DNA sequence: ATCGTTTATCGTCGATTGACGATGATTTCA
DNA sequence: TGAAATCATCGTCAATCGACGATAAACGAT
């Protein structure tokens, strides 16, 4: 334990939560799926594909960008968005084991590890 | 409560978003992880593990329950919460392929398709 | 029957979200 | 140079979230 102040464990959960929250909206799901298909997309194409105002779509793109899931580069008068595959992969590498553990029968007392991370601490506390 | 009819495509994304949003909070991540370890937990144990008020924890449990990720049964004067492994598995079965596609190089035009894989349609529109 | 424990719900409050229109910046095209 | 197009940002508004304390409901134990 003795975890030093270097890595705040709680911080990891906040990043994870941030990314999950970014995906947790129908419009943003549609956006990332569209980007997965086309590879790259201009903002306008996305706007035309949805029934949302341009400014609203821009906001959603901002949320996804702040979560690190996509990158946006300015190309002339338009913006080209692209999935950040590395971040998506990192998210997958974190979510998969998590869901696997949640779906597993019941870890029960594991000899190894665990929890030690011990400090899930959502807001500050820790699940003893 | 209105559970749905049968298959509205947009509805599927809303359920997915609902479940992702349920997981997208540090406190709720801590709760489901705790449940994964212990198998079942009374509300009080969870409350003591976190630094949140009892009513707040109860709210988080409600969110998770409404998302179908956990089940709560009343046992005497206390409530026993348990992960709904089936729902978690279903979520995994939906999220994993999604993340895999997002992290993939770029599907590009598969056969013909106009991308119509369906109707992403977030709020109503559709990505043409 | 009453008390104490446990949990859900209610009401409130501040902060955030999601939507929109309007505006402004930037670049291309005529 | 001017007009049109594209996109981000700002301000606003209603709705939701997240937290809390207080209260009520259900049950076991006295």
Coordinates of C-alpha atoms in Angstrom, one line a residue, chain A residues 13 16-17 20 94-108 115 120-122 126-127, chain B residues 18-43 45-47 49-50 52 57 59-72 81-85 87-89 91:
Chain A
X13 CA -11.6 5.7 -12.3
X16 CA -12.7 5.7 -17.2
X17 CA -15.9 7.3 -16.1
X20 CA -17.8 5.8 -20.6
X94 CA -9.8 -1.6 -19.4
X95 CA -13.4 -2.3 -20.0
X96 CA -13.1 -5.9 -21.1
X97 CA -11.5 -7.2 -18.0
X98 CA -13.9 -5.1 -15.9
X99 CA -17.0 -6.6 -17.6
X100 CA -15.5 -10.0 -17.5
X101 CA -15.0 -9.8 -13.8
X102 CA -18.5 -8.4 -13.3
X103 CA -20.0 -11.2 -15.3
X104 CA -18.0 -13.9 -13.6
X105 CA -19.7 -16.2 -11.2
X106 CA -18.1 -14.7 -8.1
X107 CA -14.5 -14.1 -7.5
X108 CA -14.9 -14.6 -3.8
X115 CA -8.3 -5.0 -4.3
X120 CA -11.6 2.7 -5.2
X121 CA -12.6 5.7 -3.4
X122 CA -15.2 7.2 -5.5
X126 CA -12.7 3.1 0.1
X127 CA -14.5 0.0 0.0
Chain B
X18 CA -28.4 4.0 -20.3
X19 CA -26.2 1.1 -19.1
X20 CA -23.0 2.9 -20.1
X21 CA -24.1 5.9 -18.2
X22 CA -24.9 3.8 -15.2
X23 CA -21.3 2.6 -15.1
X24 CA -19.9 6.1 -15.9
X25 CA -19.5 7.3 -12.3
X26 CA -16.7 6.5 -9.9
X27 CA -19.0 5.7 -7.0
X28 CA -21.0 3.3 -9.2
X29 CA -17.8 1.7 -10.5
X30 CA -16.8 1.1 -6.9
X31 CA -20.1 -0.4 -6.1
X32 CA -20.2 -2.9 -8.9
X33 CA -16.6 -3.9 -8.3
X34 CA -17.4 -4.5 -4.6
X35 CA -20.4 -6.6 -5.7
X36 CA -18.2 -8.6 -8.0
X37 CA -15.9 -9.4 -5.1
X38 CA -18.3 -10.2 -2.4
X39 CA -21.1 -11.6 -4.6
X40 CA -23.7 -10.0 -2.6
X41 CA -23.8 -7.0 -0.4
X42 CA -26.1 -5.2 1.9
X43 CA -26.6 -1.5 1.3
X45 CA -21.8 -2.4 3.8
X46 CA -21.5 -0.4 0.7
X47 CA -22.3 2.8 2.6
X49 CA -17.2 1.4 2.3
X50 CA -17.7 4.8 0.7
X52 CA -21.1 9.1 0.8
X57 CA -25.6 5.5 -2.1
X59 CA -29.6 6.7 -5.3
X60 CA -26.6 5.1 -7.0
X61 CA -28.0 1.7 -6.3
X62 CA -31.2 2.8 -7.8
X63 CA -29.5 3.9 -11.0
X64 CA -27.7 0.6 -11.3
X65 CA -30.9 -1.3 -10.7
X66 CA -32.8 0.7 -13.3
X67 CA -30.1 0.0 -15.8
X68 CA -30.6 -3.7 -15.0
X69 CA -27.0 -4.2 -13.9
X70 CA -27.9 -5.2 -10.4
X71 CA -30.9 -6.7 -8.6
X72 CA -32.0 -5.9 -5.1
X81 CA -27.8 -6.3 -3.8
X82 CA -26.4 -8.6 -6.3
X83 CA -24.9 -8.2 -9.8
X84 CA -27.2 -9.3 -12.6
X85 CA -24.6 -11.3 -14.4
X87 CA -27.3 -8.2 -18.1
X88 CA -23.7 -7.6 -17.6
X89 CA -22.9 -10.3 -20.0
X91 CA -23.7 -5.5 -22.1

